[in-house]
Short mmCIF file of C-alpha atoms and ligand atoms in Angstrom, two decimals:
data_model
loop_
_atom_site.label_atom_id
_atom_site.label_comp_id
_atom_site.label_asym_id
_atom_site.label_seq_id
_atom_site.Cartn_x
_atom_site.Cartn_y
_atom_site.Cartn_z
CA MET A 1 141.32 49.72 8.20
CA ARG A 2 143.51 49.91 4.76
CA PRO A 3 142.36 47.47 2.39
CA THR A 4 144.96 44.75 1.47
CA ARG A 5 145.04 43.03 -1.69
CA ARG A 6 143.89 39.81 -0.25
CA GLY A 7 141.20 41.55 1.18
CA PHE A 8 140.27 43.02 -1.75
CA LEU A 9 140.47 39.81 -4.05
CA ALA A 10 138.58 37.91 -1.23
CA GLY A 11 135.73 40.99 -1.77
CA ALA A 12 135.84 40.56 -5.33
CA THR A 13 135.12 37.03 -5.13
CA ALA A 14 132.29 37.41 -2.46
CA SER A 15 130.86 39.72 -4.45
CA LEU A 16 131.27 38.02 -7.72
CA ALA A 17 129.33 35.15 -5.89
CA ALA A 18 127.12 37.45 -4.90
CA ALA A 19 126.48 38.74 -8.39
CA GLN A 20 126.34 34.92 -9.36
CA ALA A 21 123.61 33.91 -6.67
CA ALA A 22 121.67 37.17 -7.66
CA GLY A 23 121.62 35.87 -11.63
CA ALA A 24 120.62 32.76 -10.93
CA LEU A 25 117.81 33.93 -8.46
CA ALA A 26 117.06 36.22 -11.06
CA ALA A 27 116.64 33.55 -13.94
CA ARG A 28 114.37 31.58 -11.19
CA GLU A 29 112.45 34.80 -10.66
CA LEU A 30 108.70 34.79 -11.98
CA ILE A 31 107.80 37.01 -14.16
CA PRO A 32 105.56 39.68 -12.23
CA PHE A 33 101.63 39.42 -12.51
CA GLY A 34 98.93 42.45 -12.49
CA SER A 35 95.68 43.07 -13.24
CA ALA A 36 94.00 46.13 -14.13
CA VAL A 37 91.36 47.30 -11.80
CA MET A 38 88.52 49.71 -11.99
CA ILE A 39 87.22 51.99 -8.85
CA SER A 40 83.53 50.90 -8.79
CA ASP A 41 84.55 46.88 -8.52
CA PHE A 42 87.81 48.15 -6.23
CA ARG A 43 85.64 49.96 -3.63
CA SER A 44 82.40 47.41 -3.47
CA ASP A 45 84.17 43.95 -3.77
CA ALA A 46 86.27 43.41 -0.82
CA LYS A 47 87.01 39.80 -2.48
CA LEU A 48 88.35 41.30 -5.14
CA ARG A 49 90.61 43.26 -3.20
CA ALA A 50 91.78 40.54 -1.93
CA GLN A 51 92.50 38.79 -4.41
CA LEU A 52 94.71 41.61 -5.94
CA ALA A 53 96.56 41.57 -2.99
CA LYS A 54 96.97 37.99 -2.82
CA LEU A 55 98.14 37.66 -6.42
CA CYS A 56 99.38 40.53 -8.07
CA ASP A 57 102.48 42.07 -8.38
CA VAL A 58 101.23 44.86 -10.19
CA ILE A 59 98.14 47.50 -10.64
CA THR A 60 96.54 49.30 -13.16
CA PRO A 61 93.76 51.77 -12.73
CA MET A 62 91.75 50.53 -15.60
CA ASN A 63 90.43 53.82 -16.17
CA GLU A 64 90.88 56.53 -13.92
CA LEU A 65 93.79 57.95 -15.29
CA LYS A 66 91.93 58.57 -18.54
CA TRP A 67 91.15 61.87 -19.66
CA ASP A 68 87.46 61.62 -18.89
CA TRP A 69 88.21 60.73 -15.61
CA VAL A 70 91.38 63.21 -14.74
CA ARG A 71 89.80 66.11 -16.75
CA GLN A 72 86.08 66.85 -16.89
CA ASN A 73 87.04 70.37 -16.32
CA ARG A 74 89.58 71.58 -18.24
CA SER A 75 91.44 73.92 -15.94
CA GLY A 76 91.94 71.29 -12.90
CA PHE A 77 93.06 67.81 -12.39
CA ALA A 78 90.47 64.95 -10.22
CA PHE A 79 93.07 62.49 -8.88
CA GLU A 80 90.59 61.31 -6.51
CA ASN A 81 89.79 57.83 -8.05
CA ALA A 82 93.17 56.86 -9.15
CA ASP A 83 94.68 58.05 -5.74
CA GLU A 84 92.90 55.18 -3.70
CA ILE A 85 93.46 52.55 -6.40
CA VAL A 86 97.41 53.67 -5.88
CA ALA A 87 97.25 54.07 -2.06
CA PHE A 88 95.91 50.41 -1.69
CA ALA A 89 98.74 49.30 -4.19
CA ARG A 90 101.56 50.90 -2.38
CA LYS A 91 100.19 50.18 1.20
CA ASN A 92 100.23 46.38 -0.76
CA GLY A 93 103.65 46.91 -2.05
CA LYS A 94 102.39 46.75 -5.39
CA ALA A 95 103.98 48.51 -8.55
CA VAL A 96 101.33 50.81 -10.66
CA HIS A 97 101.13 50.76 -14.10
CA GLY A 98 99.59 53.91 -15.30
CA HIS A 99 96.98 53.85 -18.10
CA ALA A 100 96.98 56.17 -20.29
CA LEU A 101 98.46 59.43 -20.78
CA LEU A 102 96.89 59.74 -24.98
CA TRP A 103 94.37 58.16 -26.51
CA GLY A 104 91.82 59.32 -28.89
CA ASP A 105 89.16 57.83 -26.88
CA ALA A 106 87.57 58.28 -23.71
CA LEU A 107 88.25 62.24 -23.78
CA PRO A 108 85.78 64.82 -22.51
CA ALA A 109 83.91 66.69 -24.53
CA TRP A 110 86.40 70.05 -24.60
CA ALA A 111 89.15 67.83 -25.30
CA LYS A 112 87.02 66.57 -28.19
CA GLU A 113 87.45 70.04 -29.90
CA LEU A 114 90.70 71.00 -29.89
CA ARG A 115 91.94 71.67 -33.55
CA ASP A 116 94.20 74.71 -33.21
CA PRO A 117 97.60 72.67 -33.01
CA LYS A 118 99.66 75.14 -31.06
CA GLU A 119 96.38 75.17 -28.31
CA THR A 120 96.55 71.26 -28.69
CA GLU A 121 100.33 70.82 -27.94
CA ARG A 122 99.89 73.21 -24.94
CA GLU A 123 97.21 71.02 -23.30
CA LEU A 124 98.86 67.65 -24.09
CA VAL A 125 101.93 68.65 -22.58
CA ARG A 126 100.34 70.44 -19.42
CA HIS A 127 97.93 67.20 -19.21
CA VAL A 128 101.47 65.02 -19.00
CA GLU A 129 103.38 67.03 -17.16
CA ALA A 130 100.85 67.38 -14.20
CA VAL A 131 99.76 63.69 -14.07
CA VAL A 132 103.24 62.34 -14.53
CA GLY A 133 104.58 64.83 -12.12
CA LYS A 134 102.00 64.00 -9.62
CA TYR A 135 102.62 60.19 -9.37
CA ALA A 136 106.87 60.65 -9.90
CA GLY A 137 107.90 57.78 -7.89
CA GLN A 138 104.75 56.04 -7.41
CA ILE A 139 104.05 54.78 -10.91
CA ALA A 140 106.62 53.13 -12.11
CA SER A 141 105.54 52.49 -16.21
CA TRP A 142 103.30 54.64 -18.38
CA ASP A 143 101.27 53.85 -21.30
CA VAL A 144 102.19 57.37 -23.12
CA VAL A 145 100.50 56.55 -26.37
CA ASN A 146 97.85 54.18 -26.24
CA GLU A 147 96.38 53.02 -29.74
CA VAL A 148 97.60 55.33 -31.92
CA ILE A 149 98.52 52.99 -34.83
CA ALA A 150 95.00 52.74 -37.49
CA HIS A 151 92.96 49.73 -36.93
CA GLU A 152 94.06 48.95 -40.86
CA PRO A 153 96.96 50.77 -41.06
CA THR A 154 98.93 51.09 -44.66
CA PRO A 155 102.20 52.45 -45.24
CA ALA A 156 100.66 55.38 -47.07
CA SER A 157 98.64 56.06 -43.83
CA PRO A 158 99.45 53.90 -40.70
CA TRP A 159 98.02 56.14 -38.00
CA ARG A 160 94.53 56.46 -36.15
CA ASP A 161 92.45 59.39 -36.60
CA THR A 162 92.00 60.65 -33.46
CA VAL A 163 92.07 64.63 -32.49
CA TRP A 164 95.50 64.29 -31.56
CA HIS A 165 96.54 63.21 -34.88
CA ARG A 166 94.31 66.09 -36.59
CA ALA A 167 95.99 68.76 -34.73
CA LEU A 168 99.75 67.11 -34.47
CA GLY A 169 99.93 64.74 -36.69
CA PRO A 170 102.75 62.32 -36.07
CA ARG A 171 104.44 64.90 -33.50
CA LEU A 172 101.89 63.93 -30.90
CA VAL A 173 104.26 61.18 -29.87
CA ASP A 174 107.17 62.78 -29.67
CA ILE A 175 105.59 65.22 -27.69
CA ALA A 176 104.17 62.83 -25.50
CA PHE A 177 107.19 60.94 -24.83
CA ALA A 178 109.50 63.53 -24.69
CA THR A 179 107.34 65.26 -21.76
CA ALA A 180 106.68 62.26 -19.86
CA ALA A 181 110.53 61.48 -19.79
CA ARG A 182 111.40 65.05 -18.80
CA THR A 183 108.78 65.17 -16.27
CA ASP A 184 109.63 61.62 -14.65
CA PRO A 185 112.91 60.00 -16.02
CA ALA A 186 113.04 56.98 -14.06
CA ALA A 187 109.55 56.04 -15.39
CA ARG A 188 109.64 53.20 -17.93
CA LEU A 189 107.61 54.42 -20.88
CA VAL A 190 105.51 52.27 -23.01
CA ILE A 191 103.81 52.46 -26.54
CA ASN A 192 100.50 50.27 -25.96
CA ASP A 193 98.90 48.97 -28.64
CA TYR A 194 96.43 45.83 -29.84
CA ASP A 195 96.33 43.36 -32.56
CA PHE A 196 99.66 42.20 -32.91
CA GLU A 197 99.68 38.78 -32.58
CA ASN A 198 97.27 37.20 -35.48
CA ASP A 199 98.45 35.73 -39.03
CA ASP A 200 96.80 38.17 -41.11
CA ALA A 201 98.16 40.98 -43.52
CA ARG A 202 96.45 43.70 -41.30
CA THR A 203 98.03 42.29 -37.96
CA ALA A 204 101.32 42.23 -40.05
CA GLU A 205 101.02 45.67 -40.89
CA ARG A 206 100.62 46.67 -37.57
CA ARG A 207 103.69 44.84 -36.11
CA ARG A 208 105.56 46.74 -38.81
CA GLN A 209 104.29 49.74 -37.76
CA VAL A 210 104.90 49.66 -34.03
CA LEU A 211 108.70 48.79 -35.17
CA ALA A 212 108.49 52.12 -37.11
CA LEU A 213 106.91 53.93 -34.46
CA VAL A 214 110.07 52.95 -32.14
CA ARG A 215 112.66 53.48 -34.32
CA ARG A 216 111.07 56.94 -34.96
CA LEU A 217 111.47 57.91 -31.37
CA GLN A 218 114.97 56.93 -31.26
CA ASP A 219 116.06 58.40 -34.19
CA LEU A 220 114.77 61.40 -32.89
CA LYS A 221 116.90 60.43 -29.43
CA ILE A 222 113.57 60.14 -27.36
CA PRO A 223 113.58 57.78 -24.66
CA VAL A 224 111.09 54.81 -25.50
CA HIS A 225 111.62 51.49 -23.24
CA GLU A 226 108.87 49.20 -23.73
CA VAL A 227 105.74 48.05 -26.75
CA GLY A 228 102.69 47.05 -24.54
CA PHE A 229 100.74 44.22 -25.80
CA GLN A 230 97.21 44.83 -24.90
CA ALA A 231 96.99 40.79 -25.77
CA HIS A 232 92.88 41.28 -26.34
CA LEU A 233 93.28 37.58 -27.27
CA TYR A 234 90.47 36.13 -30.18
CA ALA A 235 90.10 32.91 -29.10
CA GLU A 236 88.90 31.67 -32.69
CA LYS A 237 91.95 32.80 -34.36
CA ALA A 238 95.69 31.46 -34.49
CA ILE A 239 97.76 33.11 -33.19
CA ASP A 240 100.94 33.52 -35.31
CA ARG A 241 104.00 32.48 -32.62
CA ARG A 242 106.76 33.01 -35.27
CA ALA A 243 105.73 36.61 -36.21
CA VAL A 244 105.12 37.41 -32.39
CA THR A 245 108.74 35.81 -31.49
CA ALA A 246 110.12 37.68 -33.64
CA LEU A 247 108.92 41.04 -33.09
CA ALA A 248 109.85 40.86 -29.29
CA ARG A 249 113.24 39.60 -30.60
CA GLU A 250 113.41 42.58 -32.93
CA LEU A 251 112.57 45.07 -29.75
CA GLY A 252 114.76 43.39 -27.36
CA ARG A 253 117.65 44.09 -30.59
CA LEU A 254 116.48 47.79 -30.29
CA GLY A 255 117.10 47.54 -26.72
CA VAL A 256 113.17 47.98 -25.97
CA GLY A 257 111.60 45.75 -23.94
CA VAL A 258 107.87 43.99 -23.99
CA ARG A 259 104.77 43.96 -21.28
CA VAL A 260 101.42 42.29 -21.91
CA THR A 261 99.26 45.25 -20.46
CA GLU A 262 95.58 43.73 -20.68
CA LEU A 263 95.40 40.00 -21.46
CA ASP A 264 92.04 38.46 -22.25
CA VAL A 265 90.25 36.16 -24.16
CA ILE A 266 87.65 36.69 -26.58
CA ASP A 267 85.55 34.20 -26.39
CA TRP A 268 82.43 34.62 -28.58
CA LYS A 269 83.01 32.08 -30.97
CA LEU A 270 83.45 29.47 -28.52
CA PRO A 271 81.17 26.51 -27.38
CA ALA A 272 78.73 27.78 -24.34
CA ASP A 273 80.05 23.86 -22.09
CA PRO A 274 82.25 26.28 -19.48
CA ARG A 275 84.94 23.64 -18.86
CA GLU A 276 85.70 23.24 -22.88
CA ARG A 277 85.56 27.00 -23.39
CA ASP A 278 87.74 27.80 -20.28
CA ARG A 279 90.42 24.67 -21.86
CA LEU A 280 90.34 26.56 -25.14
CA ALA A 281 90.94 30.25 -23.47
CA ALA A 282 94.09 28.39 -21.44
CA GLU A 283 95.27 27.24 -24.72
CA VAL A 284 95.17 30.55 -26.56
CA VAL A 285 96.96 32.20 -23.55
CA THR A 286 99.47 29.63 -23.58
CA ALA A 287 100.65 30.26 -26.96
CA PHE A 288 100.27 33.56 -27.29
CA LEU A 289 102.55 34.28 -23.90
CA GLY A 290 104.73 31.07 -25.09
CA ALA A 291 105.83 32.83 -28.32
CA LEU A 292 106.53 36.35 -26.44
CA ILE A 293 108.55 34.93 -23.92
CA GLU A 294 110.69 32.94 -26.64
CA GLY A 295 111.41 36.34 -28.03
CA GLN A 296 111.65 37.94 -24.90
CA ARG A 297 110.71 38.09 -21.19
CA PRO A 298 107.91 40.54 -20.61
CA GLN A 299 108.51 43.38 -17.66
CA ALA A 300 104.85 41.90 -16.76
CA ILE A 301 102.08 40.24 -17.95
CA ILE A 302 98.80 42.15 -16.66
CA THR A 303 94.95 41.24 -17.39
CA TRP A 304 92.40 43.34 -17.64
CA GLY A 305 90.82 42.10 -14.85
CA LEU A 306 91.02 39.49 -12.71
CA THR A 307 87.47 37.82 -12.38
CA ASP A 308 84.86 37.05 -14.90
CA ARG A 309 82.30 39.17 -12.72
CA SER A 310 83.46 42.26 -14.57
CA THR A 311 84.83 42.52 -18.11
CA TRP A 312 84.19 44.79 -21.23
CA ILE A 313 83.56 41.67 -23.38
CA ASN A 314 80.01 40.95 -22.53
CA GLU A 315 79.46 44.10 -23.71
CA VAL A 316 81.84 44.43 -27.01
CA PHE A 317 81.63 40.60 -27.99
CA LYS A 318 78.15 39.64 -27.80
CA ARG A 319 77.36 35.96 -28.14
CA ASN A 320 74.61 34.31 -29.87
CA ASP A 321 73.36 32.52 -26.87
CA SER A 322 72.68 33.59 -23.19
CA ALA A 323 76.37 32.78 -21.84
CA ARG A 324 78.33 35.05 -19.96
CA ALA A 325 81.82 35.50 -21.35
CA ARG A 326 84.90 33.56 -19.32
CA PRO A 327 87.41 36.05 -20.40
CA LEU A 328 89.97 36.30 -16.88
CA PRO A 329 91.91 34.05 -14.98
CA LEU A 330 89.18 33.81 -11.97
CA ASP A 331 86.03 32.93 -12.70
CA ALA A 332 83.08 34.78 -11.16
CA ASP A 333 83.50 32.84 -7.87
CA TYR A 334 87.02 33.90 -7.25
CA ARG A 335 88.04 30.30 -8.23
CA PRO A 336 91.29 30.14 -10.61
CA LYS A 337 90.48 28.75 -13.75
CA PRO A 338 93.02 27.05 -16.04
CA MET A 339 93.95 30.19 -17.71
CA MET A 340 95.46 31.24 -14.38
CA ALA A 341 97.57 28.10 -14.46
CA ALA A 342 98.43 29.12 -18.12
CA ILE A 343 99.61 32.66 -16.98
CA GLU A 344 101.44 30.60 -14.13
CA ALA A 345 102.90 28.36 -16.34
CA ALA A 346 104.26 31.13 -18.51
CA ARG A 347 105.79 33.12 -15.30
CA ARG A 348 108.36 30.44 -15.14
CA LEU A 349 109.40 30.16 -18.51
CA SER A 350 112.95 31.75 -19.60
CA GLU A 351 113.46 33.80 -22.92
CA GLY A 352 114.86 31.96 -25.34
CA ARG A 353 113.75 28.75 -24.57
CA ARG A 354 111.15 27.08 -26.72
CA VAL A 355 108.01 25.73 -25.30
CA PRO A 356 106.01 22.66 -26.89
O1 9MR B 15 87.70 48.42 -20.04
C1 9MR B 15 87.71 49.46 -20.11
C2 9MR B 15 86.15 50.00 -20.00
O2 9MR B 15 85.76 49.67 -18.44
C3 9MR B 15 86.30 51.49 -20.64
O3 9MR B 15 84.46 52.13 -20.51
C4 9MR B 15 86.64 51.88 -22.17
C5 9MR B 15 86.37 53.01 -22.06
O4 9MR B 15 87.57 54.05 -21.25
O5 9MR B 15 87.83 51.50 -21.77
C6 9MR B 15 87.99 50.30 -21.46
O6 9MR B 15 89.31 49.78 -21.58
C7 9MR B 15 89.90 49.65 -22.75
C8 9MR B 15 91.65 50.35 -22.61
O7 9MR B 15 91.56 51.70 -22.23
C9 9MR B 15 92.37 50.24 -24.04
N1 9MR B 15 92.50 49.45 -24.79
C10 9MR B 15 91.38 48.38 -25.50
C11 9MR B 15 90.36 48.47 -24.01
C12 9MR B 15 88.74 47.70 -24.00
O8 9MR B 15 87.48 48.63 -24.58
#
């Protein structure tokens, strides 16, 4: 049938209405939620798998894509462990967030010994091509560089001292991002780092440095899509809400998204009483997520584990008493804690709206 003008107008009106409805829907849609999971818990714990299937939109393999898992053997790639988690995610309709293509930690012995710039670049490119290539179309987003900013950066010395930085200098970031972009042009590429949310000079410098990193890549015309806020939140430290909002907003102005990649609460200094501890943990999560969303709607909110049964916090942030850490949204019996409610409430917030 030949399209008439009236038919065209009717069609245009209908598609405008459809677009408006879709817009309204998008505005109401919840911010995607996800969790990281490690393969040993994933295999041994059916209840955890059920909760992942029920609650998550996104899953991050916690360790299984790191060099020390994939590259023990220098000449080959071991994908079996990551494959199991990726297959589960796909079967259950979840997105996968990849962690991490370049990190100074979690390296096999041979990679720690890399020194020669040409050889190091060759290994890095080969790794990124193989890993991103293997999961193209299956892993939608990648932490391309993880923790490349110094713990305490200065304008003169902003980079973390790693095997990558010693051999390649700042080019490590350019090489990693350019290779990932070339290998999977559809993937969202993330600069992932920690300590962006507190109110002190060190953290303020880290915020400046992550913006400098984004601008560096943009000046070089290398794609960078998001900054990942690990958000291992210290419950005893105040969130610098204004600074978090300003950073997210500035990234938005640069056309760069934000994502919460490793959310949990470091509760080592909080009172032992579980109810009080859970209340305070939820409070810090609310403050952080509210401030972030005010600056820009994150692509996802991903926690570093789902239940208090399994968390790195017990080992790294030891309490003075014998109480177990309670950093995650579900307790050790898979029951939702106030932190889960705080995340659920934040997922409904929309950008630019101030939260009480
Ligand atoms: O939680 C992770 C732990 O199981 C690993 O042993 C460790 C080393 O691979 O990494 C932990 O995850 C870290 C993440 O990869 C990067 N940000 C900090 C996380 C906590 O240390």
